[in-house]
Coordinates of C-alpha atoms in Angstrom, one line a residue:
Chain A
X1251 CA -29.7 9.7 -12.5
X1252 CA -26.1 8.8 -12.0
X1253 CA -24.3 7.0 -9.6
X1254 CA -21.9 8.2 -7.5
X1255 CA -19.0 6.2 -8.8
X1256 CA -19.9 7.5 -12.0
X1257 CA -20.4 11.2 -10.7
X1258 CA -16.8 10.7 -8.8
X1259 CA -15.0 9.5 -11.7
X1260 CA -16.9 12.2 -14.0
X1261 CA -15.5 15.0 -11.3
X1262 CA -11.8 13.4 -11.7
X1263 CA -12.5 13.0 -15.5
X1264 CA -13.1 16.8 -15.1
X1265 CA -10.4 17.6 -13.2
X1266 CA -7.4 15.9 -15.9
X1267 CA -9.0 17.9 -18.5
X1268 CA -8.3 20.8 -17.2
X1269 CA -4.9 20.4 -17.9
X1270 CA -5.2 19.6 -21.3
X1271 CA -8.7 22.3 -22.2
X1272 CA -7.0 25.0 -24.0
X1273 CA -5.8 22.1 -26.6
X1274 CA -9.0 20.0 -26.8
X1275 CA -10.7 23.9 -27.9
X1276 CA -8.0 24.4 -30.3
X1277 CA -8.8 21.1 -31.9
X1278 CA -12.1 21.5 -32.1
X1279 CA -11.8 24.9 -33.9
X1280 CA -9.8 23.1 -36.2
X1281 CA -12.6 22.2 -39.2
X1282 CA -13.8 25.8 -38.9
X1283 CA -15.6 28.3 -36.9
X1284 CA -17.7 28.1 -33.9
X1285 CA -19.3 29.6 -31.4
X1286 CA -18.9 28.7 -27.6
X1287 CA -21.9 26.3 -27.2
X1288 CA -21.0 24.7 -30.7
X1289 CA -17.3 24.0 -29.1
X1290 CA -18.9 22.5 -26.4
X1291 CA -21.2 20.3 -28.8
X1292 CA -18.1 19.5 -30.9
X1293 CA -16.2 18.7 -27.7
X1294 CA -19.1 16.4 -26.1
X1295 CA -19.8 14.7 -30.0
X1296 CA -16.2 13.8 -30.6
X1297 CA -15.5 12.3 -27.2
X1298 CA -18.5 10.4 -27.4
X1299 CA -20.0 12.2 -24.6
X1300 CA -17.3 11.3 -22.3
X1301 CA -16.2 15.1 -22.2
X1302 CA -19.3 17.2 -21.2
X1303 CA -17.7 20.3 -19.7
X1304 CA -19.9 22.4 -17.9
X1305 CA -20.7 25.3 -20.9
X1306 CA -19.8 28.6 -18.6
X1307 CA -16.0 27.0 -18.2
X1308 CA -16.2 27.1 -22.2
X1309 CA -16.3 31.1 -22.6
X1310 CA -14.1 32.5 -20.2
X1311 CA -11.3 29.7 -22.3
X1312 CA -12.2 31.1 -25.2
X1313 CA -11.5 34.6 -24.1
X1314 CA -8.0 33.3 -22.6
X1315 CA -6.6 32.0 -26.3
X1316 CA -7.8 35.0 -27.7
X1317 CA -6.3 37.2 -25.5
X1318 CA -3.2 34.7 -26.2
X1319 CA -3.3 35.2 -29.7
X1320 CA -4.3 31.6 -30.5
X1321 CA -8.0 32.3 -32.1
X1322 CA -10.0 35.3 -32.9
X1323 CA -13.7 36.3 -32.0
X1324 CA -16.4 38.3 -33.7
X1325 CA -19.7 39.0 -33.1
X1326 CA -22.0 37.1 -35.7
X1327 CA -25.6 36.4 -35.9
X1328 CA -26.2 32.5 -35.7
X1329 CA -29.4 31.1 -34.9
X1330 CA -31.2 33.7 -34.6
X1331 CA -28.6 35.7 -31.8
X1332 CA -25.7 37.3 -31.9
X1333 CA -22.9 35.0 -31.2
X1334 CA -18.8 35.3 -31.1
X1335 CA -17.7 33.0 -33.5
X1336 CA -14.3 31.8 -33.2
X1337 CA -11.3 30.5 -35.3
X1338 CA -8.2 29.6 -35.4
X1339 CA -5.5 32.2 -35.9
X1340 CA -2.1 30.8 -37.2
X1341 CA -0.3 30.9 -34.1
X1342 CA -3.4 28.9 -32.6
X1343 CA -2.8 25.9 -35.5
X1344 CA 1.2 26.2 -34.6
X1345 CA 0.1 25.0 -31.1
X1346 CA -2.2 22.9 -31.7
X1347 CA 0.5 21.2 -34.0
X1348 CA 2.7 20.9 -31.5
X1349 CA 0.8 20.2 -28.5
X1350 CA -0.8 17.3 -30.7
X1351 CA 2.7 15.9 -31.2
X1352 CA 3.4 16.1 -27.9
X1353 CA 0.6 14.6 -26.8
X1354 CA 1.0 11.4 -28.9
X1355 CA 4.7 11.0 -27.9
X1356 CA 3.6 10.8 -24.1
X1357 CA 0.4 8.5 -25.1
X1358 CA 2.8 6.3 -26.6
X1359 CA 5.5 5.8 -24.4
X1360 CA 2.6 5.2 -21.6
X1361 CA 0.7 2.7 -23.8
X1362 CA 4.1 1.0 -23.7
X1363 CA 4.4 0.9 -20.4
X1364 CA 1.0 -0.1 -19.6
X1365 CA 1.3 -3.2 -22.1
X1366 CA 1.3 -6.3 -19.9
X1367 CA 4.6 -7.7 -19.9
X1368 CA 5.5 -11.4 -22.4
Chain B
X129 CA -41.7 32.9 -21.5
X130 CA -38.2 32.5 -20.0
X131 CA -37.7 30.9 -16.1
X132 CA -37.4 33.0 -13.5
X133 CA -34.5 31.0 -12.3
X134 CA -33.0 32.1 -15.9
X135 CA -33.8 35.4 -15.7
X136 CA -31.9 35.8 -12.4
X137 CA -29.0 34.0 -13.5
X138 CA -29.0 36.3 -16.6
X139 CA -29.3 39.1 -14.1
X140 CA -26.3 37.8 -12.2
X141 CA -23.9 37.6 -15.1
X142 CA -25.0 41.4 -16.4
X143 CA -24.1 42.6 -12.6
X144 CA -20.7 40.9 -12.8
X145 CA -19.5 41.3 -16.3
X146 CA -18.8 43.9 -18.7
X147 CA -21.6 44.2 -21.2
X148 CA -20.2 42.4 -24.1
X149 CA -18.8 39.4 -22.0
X150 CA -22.1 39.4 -20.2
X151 CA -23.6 39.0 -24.0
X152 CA -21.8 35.8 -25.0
X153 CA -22.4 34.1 -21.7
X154 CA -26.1 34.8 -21.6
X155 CA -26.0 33.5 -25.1
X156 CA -24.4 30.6 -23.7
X157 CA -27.0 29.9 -21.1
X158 CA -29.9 30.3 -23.6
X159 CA -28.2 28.0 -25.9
X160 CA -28.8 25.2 -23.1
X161 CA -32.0 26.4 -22.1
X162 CA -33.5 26.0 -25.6
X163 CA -31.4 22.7 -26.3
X164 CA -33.3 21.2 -23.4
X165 CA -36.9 22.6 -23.6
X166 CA -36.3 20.8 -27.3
X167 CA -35.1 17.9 -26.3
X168 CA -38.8 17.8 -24.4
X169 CA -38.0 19.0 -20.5
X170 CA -40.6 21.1 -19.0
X171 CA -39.6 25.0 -18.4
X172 CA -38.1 24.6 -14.7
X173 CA -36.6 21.6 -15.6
X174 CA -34.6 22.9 -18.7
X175 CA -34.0 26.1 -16.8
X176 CA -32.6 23.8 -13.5
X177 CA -30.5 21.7 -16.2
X178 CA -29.3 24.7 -17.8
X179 CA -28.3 26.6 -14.8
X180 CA -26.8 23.6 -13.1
X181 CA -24.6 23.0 -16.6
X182 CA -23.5 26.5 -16.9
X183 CA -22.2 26.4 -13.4
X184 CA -22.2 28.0 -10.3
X185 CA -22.9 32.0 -11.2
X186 CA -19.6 33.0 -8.5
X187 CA -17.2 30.6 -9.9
X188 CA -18.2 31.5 -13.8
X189 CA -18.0 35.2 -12.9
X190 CA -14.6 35.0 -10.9
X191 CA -13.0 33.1 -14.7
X192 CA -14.0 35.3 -16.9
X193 CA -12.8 38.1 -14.1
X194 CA -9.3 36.1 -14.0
X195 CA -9.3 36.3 -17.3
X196 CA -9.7 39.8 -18.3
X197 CA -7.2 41.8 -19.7
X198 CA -7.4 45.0 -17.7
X199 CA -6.3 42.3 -14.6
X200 CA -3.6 40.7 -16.8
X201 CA -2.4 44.2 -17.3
X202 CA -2.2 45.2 -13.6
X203 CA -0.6 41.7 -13.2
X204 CA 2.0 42.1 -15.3
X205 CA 2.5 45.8 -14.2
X206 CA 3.1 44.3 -10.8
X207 CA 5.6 42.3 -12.1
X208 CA 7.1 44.4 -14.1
X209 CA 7.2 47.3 -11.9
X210 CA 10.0 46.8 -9.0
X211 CA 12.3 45.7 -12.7
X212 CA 11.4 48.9 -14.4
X213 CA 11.8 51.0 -11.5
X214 CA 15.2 48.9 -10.8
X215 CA 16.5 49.7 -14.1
X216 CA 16.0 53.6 -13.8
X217 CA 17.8 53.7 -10.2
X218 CA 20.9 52.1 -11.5
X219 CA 20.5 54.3 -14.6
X220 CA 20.1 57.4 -12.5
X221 CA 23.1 56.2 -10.4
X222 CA 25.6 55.1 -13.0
X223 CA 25.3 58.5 -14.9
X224 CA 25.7 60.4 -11.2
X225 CA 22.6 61.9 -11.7
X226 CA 23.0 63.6 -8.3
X227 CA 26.0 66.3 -10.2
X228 CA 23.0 67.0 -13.4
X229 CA 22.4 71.1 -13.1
X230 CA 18.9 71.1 -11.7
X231 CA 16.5 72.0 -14.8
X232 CA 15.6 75.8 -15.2
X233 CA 14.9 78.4 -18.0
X234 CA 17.7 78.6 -20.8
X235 CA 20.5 81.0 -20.3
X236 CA 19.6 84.1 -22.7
X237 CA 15.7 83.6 -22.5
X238 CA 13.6 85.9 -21.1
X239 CA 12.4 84.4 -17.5
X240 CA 16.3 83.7 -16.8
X241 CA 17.7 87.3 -17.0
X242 CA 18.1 88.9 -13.5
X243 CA 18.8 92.1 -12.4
X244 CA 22.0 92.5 -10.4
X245 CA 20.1 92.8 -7.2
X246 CA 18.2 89.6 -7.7
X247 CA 21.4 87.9 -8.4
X248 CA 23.0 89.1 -5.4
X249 CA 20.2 87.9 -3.3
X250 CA 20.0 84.2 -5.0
X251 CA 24.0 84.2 -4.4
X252 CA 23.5 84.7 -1.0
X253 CA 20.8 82.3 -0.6
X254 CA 22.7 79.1 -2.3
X255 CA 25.7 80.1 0.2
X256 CA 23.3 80.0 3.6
X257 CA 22.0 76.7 2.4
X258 CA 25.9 75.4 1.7
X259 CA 26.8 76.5 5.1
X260 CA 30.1 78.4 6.4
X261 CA 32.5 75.5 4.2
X262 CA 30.3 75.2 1.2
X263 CA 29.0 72.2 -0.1
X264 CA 31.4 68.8 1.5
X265 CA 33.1 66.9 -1.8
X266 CA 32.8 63.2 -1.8
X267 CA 35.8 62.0 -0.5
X268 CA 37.9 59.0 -3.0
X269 CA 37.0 55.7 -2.3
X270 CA 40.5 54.8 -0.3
X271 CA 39.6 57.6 2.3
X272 CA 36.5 56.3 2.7
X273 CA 37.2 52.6 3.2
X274 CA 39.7 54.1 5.7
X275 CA 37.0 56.1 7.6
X276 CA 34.7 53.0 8.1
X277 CA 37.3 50.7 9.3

């Protein structure tokens, strides 16, 4: 059972990452293929279970970069069921690229700022 | 055996979603299901986990639904519309398209030749629809700036 302070900061946790979804799929279709709940896994393992979206926002993302031209789908069978498996497409690793550089340019200059002054 | 509770949620995305989106979300949902029935939670419990991960059934529906193409399509035709529509107008009224002959059968084919009588009474229609003066001509731009002061 969690708390409520730690529900309330998991729902504004939620709520930045929004924001910054589309990206955190890309990267974790980086090192290959996967389906949806895999993405999920990768994006809940990585984050050390900071980031545990709920799985149906996962899908209908998924759809939106494909139809964006950022990663393909196709039906597979994975454990035992059919499953879309997706992957980057090159346009997909362009913005990732760039939306990682971006990312670590703003990171920075707020780490700066944050730094508690001599 | 699958939860009932899964099996109307299952239910709920095949009423709300095209077949093969419904597919890859049930998939989704049985994923969870089996992840926690083998991390050890009893049936209702994986199936109350799994449901309460996947998200309320409205809100999961209305995403994928926002993000289909057929409704990207109408969006953008929406958008694009008034534009398109725009462009033809000032098309149409650059060119005059008001002075084009109105579009008929060919001079020399066979549906366009008419007898003399059928000539004379087409003449005489086009004059009783010009009136007594014929058709008014536009008058130049001077005369009517001068006419609307």
């Amino acid at each position: 059972m969690i708390s409520g302070v730690a529900y309330l900061r998991m729902r504004a946790e939620a709520q930045a990452l929004k924001g910054h979804l589309d990206t955190l799929l890309l990267a974790s279709l980086e090192s290959g293929p996967r389906h949806g709940y895999a993405v999920r896994e990768a994006l809940r393992d990585r984050s050390g279970a900071r980031f545990d979206l709920p799985t149906g926002t996962i899908y209908p993302a998924l759809r939106r970069l494909e139809a964006a031209g950022l990663v393909t789908g196709t039906w597979a069978e994975a454990g035992g069921r059919r499953r879309r498996i997706y992957q980057l497409t090159p346009a997909g690793r362009r913005r990732l690229a760039g939306d990682r550089a971006a990312w670590l340019d703003f990171a920075t200059a707020v780490t700066a700022l944050l730094e508690p002054a001599p | 055996m699958t939860s009932k509770l899964i099996t109307g949620y299952v239910a709920g995305l095949r009423r709300g979603l095209p077949a093969r989106v419904a597919d890859e979300a049930v998939g989704g949902l049985l994923d969870t299901y089996e992840q926690n029935l083998a991390a050890g939670a009893a049936e209702q419990d994986a199936a109350r986990a799994a449901v309460a991960d996947f998200g309320d059934l409205e809100t999961v529906v209305g995403e994928f639904t926002r993000q289909a193409p057929g409704r990207r399509a109408a969006r953008l035709l929406l958008a694009t519309g008034p534009v398109a529509g725009g462009c033809w107008a000032a098309a149409l009224l650059t060119s005059r398209a008001w002075t084009w002959p109105a579009p008929g059968p060919q001079p020399g084919s066979r549906s366009f030749r008419m007898k003399g009588s059928q000539r004379g009474a087409a003449a005489r229609a086009l004059r009783s629809l010009r009136g007594p003066e014929g058709m008014r001509k536009r008058a130049p731009p001077g005369q009517r700036l001068r006419a609307m002061s």
